[in-house]
Coordinates of C-alpha atoms and ligand atoms in Angstrom, one line a residue:
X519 CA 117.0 110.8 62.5
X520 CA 120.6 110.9 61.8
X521 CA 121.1 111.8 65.9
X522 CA 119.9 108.0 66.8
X523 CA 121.8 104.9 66.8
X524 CA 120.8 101.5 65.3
X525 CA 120.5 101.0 68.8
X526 CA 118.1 103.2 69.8
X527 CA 115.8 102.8 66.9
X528 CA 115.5 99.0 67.9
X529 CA 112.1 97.7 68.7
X530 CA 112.0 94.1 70.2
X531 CA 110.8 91.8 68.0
X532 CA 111.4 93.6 64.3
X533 CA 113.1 91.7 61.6
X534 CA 115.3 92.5 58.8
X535 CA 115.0 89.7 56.7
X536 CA 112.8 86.7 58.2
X537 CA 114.6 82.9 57.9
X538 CA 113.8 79.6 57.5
X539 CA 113.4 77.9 60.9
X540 CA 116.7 76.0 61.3
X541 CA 116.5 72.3 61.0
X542 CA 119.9 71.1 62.6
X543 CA 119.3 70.5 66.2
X544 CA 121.0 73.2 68.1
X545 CA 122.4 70.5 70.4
X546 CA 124.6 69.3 67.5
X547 CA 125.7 73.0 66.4
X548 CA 126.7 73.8 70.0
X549 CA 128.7 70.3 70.3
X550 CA 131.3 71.5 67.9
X551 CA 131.8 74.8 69.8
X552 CA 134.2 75.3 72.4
X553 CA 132.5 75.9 75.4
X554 CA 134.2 78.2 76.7
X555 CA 133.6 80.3 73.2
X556 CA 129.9 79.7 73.3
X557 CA 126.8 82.7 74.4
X558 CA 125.6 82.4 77.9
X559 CA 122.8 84.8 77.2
X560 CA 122.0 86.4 73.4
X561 CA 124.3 89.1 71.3
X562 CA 122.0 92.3 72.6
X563 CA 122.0 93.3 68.4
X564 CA 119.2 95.7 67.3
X565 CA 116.6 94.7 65.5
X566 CA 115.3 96.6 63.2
X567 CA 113.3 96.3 59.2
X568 CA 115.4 95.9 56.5
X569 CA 114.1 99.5 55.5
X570 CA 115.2 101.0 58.8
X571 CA 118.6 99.8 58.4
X572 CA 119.2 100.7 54.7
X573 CA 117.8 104.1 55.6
X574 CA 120.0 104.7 58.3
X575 CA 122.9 103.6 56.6
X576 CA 121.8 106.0 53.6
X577 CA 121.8 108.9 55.9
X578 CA 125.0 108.3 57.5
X579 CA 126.4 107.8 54.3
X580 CA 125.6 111.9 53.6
X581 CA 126.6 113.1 56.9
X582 CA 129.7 113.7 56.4
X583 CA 131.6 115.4 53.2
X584 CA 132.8 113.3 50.6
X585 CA 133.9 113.9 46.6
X586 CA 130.7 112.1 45.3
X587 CA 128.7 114.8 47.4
X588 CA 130.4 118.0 45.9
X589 CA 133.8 119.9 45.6
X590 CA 136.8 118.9 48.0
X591 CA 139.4 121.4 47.0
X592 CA 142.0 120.2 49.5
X593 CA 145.4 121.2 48.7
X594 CA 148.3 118.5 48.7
X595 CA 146.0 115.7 49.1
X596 CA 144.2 115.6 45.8
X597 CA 140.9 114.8 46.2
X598 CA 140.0 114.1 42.1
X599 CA 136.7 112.2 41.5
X600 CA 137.1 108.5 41.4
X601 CA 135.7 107.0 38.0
X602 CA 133.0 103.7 39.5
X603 CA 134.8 101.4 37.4
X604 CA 137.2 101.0 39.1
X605 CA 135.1 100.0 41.8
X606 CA 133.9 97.5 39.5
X607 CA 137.0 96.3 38.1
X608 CA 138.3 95.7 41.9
X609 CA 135.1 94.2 42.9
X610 CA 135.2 91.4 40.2
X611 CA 135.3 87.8 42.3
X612 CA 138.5 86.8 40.1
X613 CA 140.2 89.6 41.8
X614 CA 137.9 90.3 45.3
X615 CA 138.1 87.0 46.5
X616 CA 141.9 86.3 45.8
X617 CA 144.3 84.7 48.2
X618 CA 147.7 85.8 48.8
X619 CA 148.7 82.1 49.5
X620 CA 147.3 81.2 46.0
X621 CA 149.5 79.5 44.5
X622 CA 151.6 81.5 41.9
X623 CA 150.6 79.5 38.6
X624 CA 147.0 80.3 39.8
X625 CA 147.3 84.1 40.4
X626 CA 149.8 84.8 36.6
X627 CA 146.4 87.3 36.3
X628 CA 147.0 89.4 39.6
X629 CA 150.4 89.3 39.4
X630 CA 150.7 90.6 35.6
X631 CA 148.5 93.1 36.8
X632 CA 151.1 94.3 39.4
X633 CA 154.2 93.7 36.9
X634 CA 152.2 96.0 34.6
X635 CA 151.7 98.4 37.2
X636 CA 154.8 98.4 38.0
X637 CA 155.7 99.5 34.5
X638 CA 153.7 102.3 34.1
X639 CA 154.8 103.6 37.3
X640 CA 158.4 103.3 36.4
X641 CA 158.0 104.8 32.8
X642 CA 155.8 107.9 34.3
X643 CA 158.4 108.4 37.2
X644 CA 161.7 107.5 34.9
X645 CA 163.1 104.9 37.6
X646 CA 164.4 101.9 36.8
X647 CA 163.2 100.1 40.1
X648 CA 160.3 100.1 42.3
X649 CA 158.2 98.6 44.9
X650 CA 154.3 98.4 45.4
X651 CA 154.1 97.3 49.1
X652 CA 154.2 100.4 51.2
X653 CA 149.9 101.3 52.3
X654 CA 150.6 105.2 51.7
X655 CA 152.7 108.0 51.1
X656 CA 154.3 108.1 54.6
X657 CA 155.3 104.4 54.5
X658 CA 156.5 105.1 51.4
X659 CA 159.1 107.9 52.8
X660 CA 160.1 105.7 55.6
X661 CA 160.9 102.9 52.7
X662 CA 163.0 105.1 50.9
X663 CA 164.7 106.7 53.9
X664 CA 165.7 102.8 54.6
X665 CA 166.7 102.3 51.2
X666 CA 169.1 105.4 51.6
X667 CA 170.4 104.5 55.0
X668 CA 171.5 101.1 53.1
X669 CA 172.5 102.7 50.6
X670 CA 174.9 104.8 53.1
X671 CA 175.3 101.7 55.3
X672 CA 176.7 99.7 52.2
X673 CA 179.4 102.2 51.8
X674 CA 180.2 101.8 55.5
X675 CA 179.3 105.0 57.3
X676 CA 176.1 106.2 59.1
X677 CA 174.5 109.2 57.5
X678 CA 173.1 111.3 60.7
X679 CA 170.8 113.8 59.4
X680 CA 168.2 114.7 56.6
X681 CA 167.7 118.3 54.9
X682 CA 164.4 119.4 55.2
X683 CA 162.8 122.1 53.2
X684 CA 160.4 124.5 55.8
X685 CA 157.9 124.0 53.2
X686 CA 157.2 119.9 53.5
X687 CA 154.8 118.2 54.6
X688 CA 154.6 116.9 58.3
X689 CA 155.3 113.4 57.1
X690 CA 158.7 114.4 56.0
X691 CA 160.4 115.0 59.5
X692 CA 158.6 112.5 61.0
X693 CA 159.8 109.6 58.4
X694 CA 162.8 110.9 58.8
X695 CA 162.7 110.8 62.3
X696 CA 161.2 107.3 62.6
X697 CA 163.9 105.9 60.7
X698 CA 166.6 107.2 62.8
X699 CA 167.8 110.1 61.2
X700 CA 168.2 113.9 62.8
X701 CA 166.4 116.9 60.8
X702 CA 168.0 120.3 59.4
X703 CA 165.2 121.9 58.1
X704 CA 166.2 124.2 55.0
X705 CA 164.5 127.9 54.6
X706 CA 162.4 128.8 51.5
X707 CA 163.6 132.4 49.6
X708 CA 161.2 134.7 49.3
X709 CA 160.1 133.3 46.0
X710 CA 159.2 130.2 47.6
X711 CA 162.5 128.0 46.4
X712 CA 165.6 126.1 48.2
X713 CA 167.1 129.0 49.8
X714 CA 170.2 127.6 47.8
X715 CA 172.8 129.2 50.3
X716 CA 171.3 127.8 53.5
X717 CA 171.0 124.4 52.0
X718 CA 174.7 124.2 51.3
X719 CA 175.7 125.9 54.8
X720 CA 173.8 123.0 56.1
X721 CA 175.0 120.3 53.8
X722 CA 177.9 118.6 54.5
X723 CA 179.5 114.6 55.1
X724 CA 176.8 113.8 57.7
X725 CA 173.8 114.6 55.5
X726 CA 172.2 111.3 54.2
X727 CA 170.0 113.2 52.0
X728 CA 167.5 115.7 51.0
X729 CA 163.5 115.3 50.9
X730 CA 161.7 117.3 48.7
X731 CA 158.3 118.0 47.5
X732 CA 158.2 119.2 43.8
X733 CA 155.9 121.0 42.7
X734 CA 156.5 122.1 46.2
X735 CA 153.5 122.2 48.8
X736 CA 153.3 125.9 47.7
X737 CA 152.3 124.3 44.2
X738 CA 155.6 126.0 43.0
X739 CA 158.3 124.0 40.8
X740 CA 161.7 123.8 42.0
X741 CA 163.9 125.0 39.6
X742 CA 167.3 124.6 41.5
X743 CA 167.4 121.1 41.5
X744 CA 170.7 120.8 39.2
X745 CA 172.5 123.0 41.6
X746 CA 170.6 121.2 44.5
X747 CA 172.0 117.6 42.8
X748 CA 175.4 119.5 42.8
X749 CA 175.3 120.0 46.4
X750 CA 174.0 116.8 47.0
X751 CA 176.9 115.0 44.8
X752 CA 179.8 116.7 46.6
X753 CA 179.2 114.8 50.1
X754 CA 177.4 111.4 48.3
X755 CA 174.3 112.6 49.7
X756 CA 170.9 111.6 48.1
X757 CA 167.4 113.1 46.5
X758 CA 164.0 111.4 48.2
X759 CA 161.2 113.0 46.2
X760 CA 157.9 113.1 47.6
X761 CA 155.7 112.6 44.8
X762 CA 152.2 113.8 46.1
X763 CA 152.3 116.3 43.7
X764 CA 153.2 113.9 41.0
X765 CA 149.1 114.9 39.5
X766 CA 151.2 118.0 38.2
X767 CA 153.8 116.8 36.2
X768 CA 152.2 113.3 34.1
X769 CA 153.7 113.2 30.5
X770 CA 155.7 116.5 31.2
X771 CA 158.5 116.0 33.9
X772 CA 159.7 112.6 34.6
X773 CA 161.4 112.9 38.1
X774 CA 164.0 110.9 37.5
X775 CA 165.3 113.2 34.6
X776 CA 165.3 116.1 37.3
X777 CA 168.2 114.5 39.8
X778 CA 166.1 112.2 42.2
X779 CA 167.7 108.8 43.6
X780 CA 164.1 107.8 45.1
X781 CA 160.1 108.9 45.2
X782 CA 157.2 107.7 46.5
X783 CA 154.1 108.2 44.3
X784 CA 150.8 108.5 46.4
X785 CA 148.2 106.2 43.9
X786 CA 145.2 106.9 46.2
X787 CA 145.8 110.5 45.1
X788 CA 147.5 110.5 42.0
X789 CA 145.4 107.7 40.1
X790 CA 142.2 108.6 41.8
X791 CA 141.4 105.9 43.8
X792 CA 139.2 106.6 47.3
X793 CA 141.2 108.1 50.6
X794 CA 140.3 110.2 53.1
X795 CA 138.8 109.0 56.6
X796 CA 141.5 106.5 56.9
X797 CA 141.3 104.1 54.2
X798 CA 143.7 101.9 52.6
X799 CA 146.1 103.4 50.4
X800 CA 149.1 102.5 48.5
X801 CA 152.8 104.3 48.4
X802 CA 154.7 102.6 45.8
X803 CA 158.6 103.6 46.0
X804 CA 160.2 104.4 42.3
X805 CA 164.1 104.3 43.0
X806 CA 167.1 104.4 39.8
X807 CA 169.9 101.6 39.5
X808 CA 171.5 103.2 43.2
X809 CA 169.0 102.2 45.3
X810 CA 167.5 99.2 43.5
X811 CA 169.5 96.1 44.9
X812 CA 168.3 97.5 48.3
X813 CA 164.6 97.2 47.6
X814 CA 161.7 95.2 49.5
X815 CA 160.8 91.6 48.6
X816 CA 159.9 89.7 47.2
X817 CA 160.3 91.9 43.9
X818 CA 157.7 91.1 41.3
X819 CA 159.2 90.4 38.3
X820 CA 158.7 88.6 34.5
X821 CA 160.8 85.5 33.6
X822 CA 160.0 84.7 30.1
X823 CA 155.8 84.4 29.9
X824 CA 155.7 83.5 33.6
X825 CA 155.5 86.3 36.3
X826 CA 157.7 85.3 38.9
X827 CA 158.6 86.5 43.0
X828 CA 161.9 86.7 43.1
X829 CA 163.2 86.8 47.0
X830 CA 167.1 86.2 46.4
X831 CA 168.4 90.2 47.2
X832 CA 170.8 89.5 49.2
X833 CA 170.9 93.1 50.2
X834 CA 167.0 94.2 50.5
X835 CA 166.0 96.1 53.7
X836 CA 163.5 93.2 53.8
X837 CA 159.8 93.5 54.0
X838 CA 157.4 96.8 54.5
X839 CA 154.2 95.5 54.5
X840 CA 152.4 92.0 54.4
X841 CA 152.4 89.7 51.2
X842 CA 152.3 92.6 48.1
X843 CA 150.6 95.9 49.3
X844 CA 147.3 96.8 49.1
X845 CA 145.9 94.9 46.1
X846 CA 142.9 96.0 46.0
X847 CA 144.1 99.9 45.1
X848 CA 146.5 98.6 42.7
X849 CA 143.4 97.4 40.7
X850 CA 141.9 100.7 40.7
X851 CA 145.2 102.7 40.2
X852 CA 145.7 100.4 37.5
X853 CA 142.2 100.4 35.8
X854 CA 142.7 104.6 36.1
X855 CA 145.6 104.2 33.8
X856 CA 144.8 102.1 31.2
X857 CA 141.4 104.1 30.9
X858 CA 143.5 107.1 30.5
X859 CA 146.2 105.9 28.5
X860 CA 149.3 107.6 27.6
X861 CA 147.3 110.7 25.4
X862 CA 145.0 111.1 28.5
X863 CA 147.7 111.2 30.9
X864 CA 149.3 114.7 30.1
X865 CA 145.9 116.1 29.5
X866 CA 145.0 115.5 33.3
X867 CA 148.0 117.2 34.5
X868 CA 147.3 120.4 32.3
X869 CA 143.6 120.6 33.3
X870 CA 144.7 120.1 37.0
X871 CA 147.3 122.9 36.5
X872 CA 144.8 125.6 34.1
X873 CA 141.7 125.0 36.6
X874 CA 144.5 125.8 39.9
X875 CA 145.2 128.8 37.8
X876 CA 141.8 129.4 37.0
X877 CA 141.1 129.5 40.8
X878 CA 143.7 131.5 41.4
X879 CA 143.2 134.4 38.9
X880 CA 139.6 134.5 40.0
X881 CA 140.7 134.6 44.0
X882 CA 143.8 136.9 44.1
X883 CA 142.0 140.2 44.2
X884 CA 140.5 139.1 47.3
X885 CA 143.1 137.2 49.5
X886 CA 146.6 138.2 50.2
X887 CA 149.2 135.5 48.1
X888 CA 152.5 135.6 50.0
X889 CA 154.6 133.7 47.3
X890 CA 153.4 134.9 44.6
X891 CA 155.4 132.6 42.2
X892 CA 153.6 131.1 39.2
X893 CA 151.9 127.6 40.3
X894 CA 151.6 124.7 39.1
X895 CA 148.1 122.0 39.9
X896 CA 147.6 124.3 43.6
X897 CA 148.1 127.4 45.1
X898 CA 148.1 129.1 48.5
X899 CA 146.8 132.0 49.7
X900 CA 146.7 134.0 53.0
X901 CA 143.6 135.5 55.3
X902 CA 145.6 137.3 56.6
X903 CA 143.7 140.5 55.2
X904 CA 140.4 138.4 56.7
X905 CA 142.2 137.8 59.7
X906 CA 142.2 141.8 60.6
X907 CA 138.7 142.2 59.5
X908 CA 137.5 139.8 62.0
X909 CA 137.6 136.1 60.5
X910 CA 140.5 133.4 60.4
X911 CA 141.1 130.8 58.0
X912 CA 139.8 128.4 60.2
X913 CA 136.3 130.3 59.7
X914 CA 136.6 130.6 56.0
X915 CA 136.9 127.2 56.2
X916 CA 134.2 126.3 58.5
X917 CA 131.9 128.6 56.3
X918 CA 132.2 127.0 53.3
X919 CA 130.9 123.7 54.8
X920 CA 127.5 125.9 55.2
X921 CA 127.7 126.1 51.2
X922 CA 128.1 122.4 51.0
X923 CA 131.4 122.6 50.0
X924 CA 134.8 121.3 51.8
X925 CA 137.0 123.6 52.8
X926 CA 140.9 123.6 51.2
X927 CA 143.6 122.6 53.2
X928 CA 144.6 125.3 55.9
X929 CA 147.1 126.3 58.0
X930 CA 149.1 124.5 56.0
X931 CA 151.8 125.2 54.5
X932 CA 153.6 126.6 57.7
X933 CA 155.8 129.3 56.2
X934 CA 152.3 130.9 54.9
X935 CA 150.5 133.0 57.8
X936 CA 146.4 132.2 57.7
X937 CA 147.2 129.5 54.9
X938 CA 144.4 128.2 52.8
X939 CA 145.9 126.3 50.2
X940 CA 143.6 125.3 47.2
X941 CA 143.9 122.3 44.8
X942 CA 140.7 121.4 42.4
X943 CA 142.1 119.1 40.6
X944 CA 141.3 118.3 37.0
X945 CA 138.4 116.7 37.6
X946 CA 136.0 119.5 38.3
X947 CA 133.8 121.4 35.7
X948 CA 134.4 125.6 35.2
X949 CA 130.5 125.7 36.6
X950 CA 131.9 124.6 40.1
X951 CA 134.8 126.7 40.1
X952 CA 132.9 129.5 39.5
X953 CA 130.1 128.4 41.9
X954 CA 133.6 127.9 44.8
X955 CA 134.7 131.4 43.5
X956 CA 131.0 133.1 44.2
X957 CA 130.8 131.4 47.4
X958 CA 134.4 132.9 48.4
X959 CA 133.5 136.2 47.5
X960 CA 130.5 135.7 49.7
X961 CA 132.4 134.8 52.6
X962 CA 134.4 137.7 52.2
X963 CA 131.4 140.4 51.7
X964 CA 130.0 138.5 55.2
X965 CA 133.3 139.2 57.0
X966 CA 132.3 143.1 56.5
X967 CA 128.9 142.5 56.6
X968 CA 127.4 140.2 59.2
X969 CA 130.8 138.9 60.8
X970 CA 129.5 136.6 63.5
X971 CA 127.6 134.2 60.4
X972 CA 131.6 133.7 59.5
X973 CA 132.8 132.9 63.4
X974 CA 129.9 131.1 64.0
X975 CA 129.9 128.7 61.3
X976 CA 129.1 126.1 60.7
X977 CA 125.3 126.6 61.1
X978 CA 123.9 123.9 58.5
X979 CA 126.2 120.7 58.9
X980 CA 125.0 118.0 61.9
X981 CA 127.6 118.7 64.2
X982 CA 128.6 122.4 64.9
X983 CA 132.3 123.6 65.5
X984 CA 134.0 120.6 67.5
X985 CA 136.4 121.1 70.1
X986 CA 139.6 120.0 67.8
X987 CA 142.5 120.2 70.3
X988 CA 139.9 117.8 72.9
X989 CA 139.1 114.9 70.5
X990 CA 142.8 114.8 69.6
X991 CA 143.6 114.9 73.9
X992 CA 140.6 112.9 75.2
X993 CA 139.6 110.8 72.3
X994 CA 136.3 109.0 73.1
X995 CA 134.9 107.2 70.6
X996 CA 132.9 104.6 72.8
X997 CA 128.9 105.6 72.3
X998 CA 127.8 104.6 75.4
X999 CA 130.1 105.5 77.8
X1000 CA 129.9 108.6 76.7
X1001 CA 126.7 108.3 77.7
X1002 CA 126.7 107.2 81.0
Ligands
LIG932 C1 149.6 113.2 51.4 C2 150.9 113.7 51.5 C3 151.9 112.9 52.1 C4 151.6 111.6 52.9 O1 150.9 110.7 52.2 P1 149.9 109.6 52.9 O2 149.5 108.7 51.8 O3 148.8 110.5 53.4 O4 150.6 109.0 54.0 C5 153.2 113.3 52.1 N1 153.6 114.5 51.5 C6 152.6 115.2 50.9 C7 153.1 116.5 50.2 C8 151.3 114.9 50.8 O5 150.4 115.6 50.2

């Protein structure tokens, strides 16, 4: 079924939901309408039974993977389960229905919700300043790179370039490249740390900064970063922590304690909260006293019971995004916390870190691990044994959708050959783990076994292997013309 459109299932005549003949002459309905906005000829819409259309919709809604269906390991992005209250909570009228125009005195609710936000965020980080507007964890690195160029700009030079570990995610050069800066990327030692000598034969009094993932995209925690502050210090230079990993480190490492001027914290992974397939997310930006006469208004603040917008920072980089952010994941980020509380919070960051290790104990016999470090909430590990047998990582992965499960991140990070790079997450139950770790072993028996199941998958999901490189070149997403 799953193959037809709404479209095509139309018959002429069906209903969804039969109404009342309408009683206002249509005359006087099309009299208020701007002729040139009005039909010449009806919206050719499908019609269909209410049945047919839920049915439909509940099929599609399976088609692809997702983390109420089953595991979604994927390393870096931290796919944890996200708890339906908070769906709930940010589908409550007093909150769903809110305008941004609403006057202040009538919106104290949705504001004290953001203030407290706010504080959670700042005591979890250790920052004394933050922002909720950016929508994600890129935005979020291009608002702190501006708050660092001001900061630079303030002292009246322009910083040229930003250090770059060869570890970081893509976003990192490419925020830092959107906001004007040039890139030295840094090399990783052999244990999977700042190579500590390249950094400073890199570093000097054009270096704006440095951007750095801790735990690292490797899963593995920096320890350098007093010498790396010391580096930083002698030229003025700044820290931008990207806080993706910030699921590894609740209630044990406050990033402000380790050196960092700035961070973004991803809440649509961190706090749970739905992402994936595009959809709205929220990169607040955590910054110490530095950085925080430079952030974005208006600044959401308390002035005795009242919570107030205050716009008068003279030196803000201005606005990143509409009105506050995206409210609605502030709800659910916030609803995640408070469920949690401050004895919870710890507790998810241990279980995120023993079921990665978990993972990794069980999987190390088979796959190669190039860094070989001890990890934090993910790990990495190589094919590249796999590889010579016959398979890539890319078929791994497209094997495991057979299983109903999604693959982990691969390929990424760059510095490991045939990457697959695993994260769990604390939300998953030892049965699954074991039920991943049966399903990797599988995999690799097949490689020896029955190869071409492995290149050939997958077999059991509605589309086979798509041509990757062509949807990215010739995106065509139109139905019919594809068609034609
Ligand atoms: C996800 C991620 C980002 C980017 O965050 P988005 O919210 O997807 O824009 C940056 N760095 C790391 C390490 C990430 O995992």
């Amino acid at each position: 079924m799953y193959t037809k459109l709404l479209f095509e299932l139309s018959k002429e005549g069906r209903e969804g939901h039969p109404l009342p003949e309408i009683d206002v002459p249509e005359k006087e309905i099309t009299s208020l309408i701007p002729k040139e906005h009005l039909r010449e000829k009806s919206a050719d819409l499908p019609q269909l039974a209410e049945n047919e259309i839920v049915r439909h919709f509940v099929e599609l809604s399976t088609l692809n993977h997702h983390v109420d269906k089953s595991f979604y390991p994927l390393g870096s992005c931290t796919m944890k389960y996200n708890p339906k209250i908070n769906e709930q909570v940010a589908a409550l009228p007093g909150f769903a229905r809110l305008h941004p125009e609403q006057p202040l005195q009538k919106a104290q609710g949705a504001l004290q919700l953001m203030y407290e936000l706010q504080e959670y965020l700042k005591e979890i980080s250790g920052f004394t300043g933050i922002t909720l507007q950016p929508a994600a964890g890129a935005q979020g690195e291009l608002t702190g790179l501006l708050l660092m160029k001001k900061y630079h700009q303030m002292k009246g030079r322009n910083r040229e370039f930003i250090l770059v570990p060869d570890s970081a995610h893509g976003t990192n050069p490419a925020s830092a490249a959107i906001s004007g800066f040039k890139i030295k990327t840094v090399r990783s030692t052999a244990s999977g740390l700042v190579d500590l000598d390249d950094l400073k034969a890199k570093t000097d009094e054009n270096a704006a900064g440095i951007m750095l993932t801790n735990p690292s995209t490797l899963g593995i925690f920096e320890t350098q970063l007093k010498e790396i502050r010391r580096i930083m210090d002698e030229v003025d230079a700044l820290m931008y922590m990207d806080g993706a990993n910030l699921n590894a480190l609740f209630g044990i490492v406050r990033p402000a304690d380790t050196g960092f001027d700035v961070m973004h914290i991803n809440l649509h992974k961190s706090f749970s909260t739905p992402h994936g397939g595009g959809g709205p997310g929220s990169g607040p930006v955590a910054v110490n006293d530095k950085l925080k006469e430079f952030l974005p208004v208006p600044v959401i603040d308390k002035d005795g019971e009242q919570f107030v917008l205050k716009e008068d920072l003279p030196n803000s980089i201005g606005k990143v995004h509409s009105f506050f952010g995206n409210f609605a994941i502030f709800v659910r980020a916030y609803i995640y916390l408070r469920i949690v509380g401050n004895k919870g919070l710890p507790e998810i960051s241990k279980h995120a870190i023993v079921n990665a290790n978990y993972l990794k104990a069980k999987l190390k016999d088979i796959f190669e691990i190039q860094y070989p470090a001890p990890t934090m909430h993910e790990f990495v590990v190589s094919a590249e044994n796999q590889k010579k047998r016959g398979a890539k990582a890319l078929d791994i992965a497209k094997r495991l959708l057979d299983f109903g499960m999604h693959p982990p991140t691969i390929y990424f990070p760059l510095i490991v050959k045939e990457a697959l790079m695993i994260e769990p997450s604390e939300s998953e139950s030892k049965e699954m783990l074991d039920a991943f770790v049966k399903i990797m072993l599988q995999i690799n028996r097949e490689i020896d076994d029955n190869l071409e199941v492995v290149t050939g998958a997958p077999h059991n999901t509605p589309v086979r292997r798509l041509d990757e490189a062509g949807a990215v070149k010739k995106l065509n997403i139109n139905y019919f013309k594809h068609r034609q």
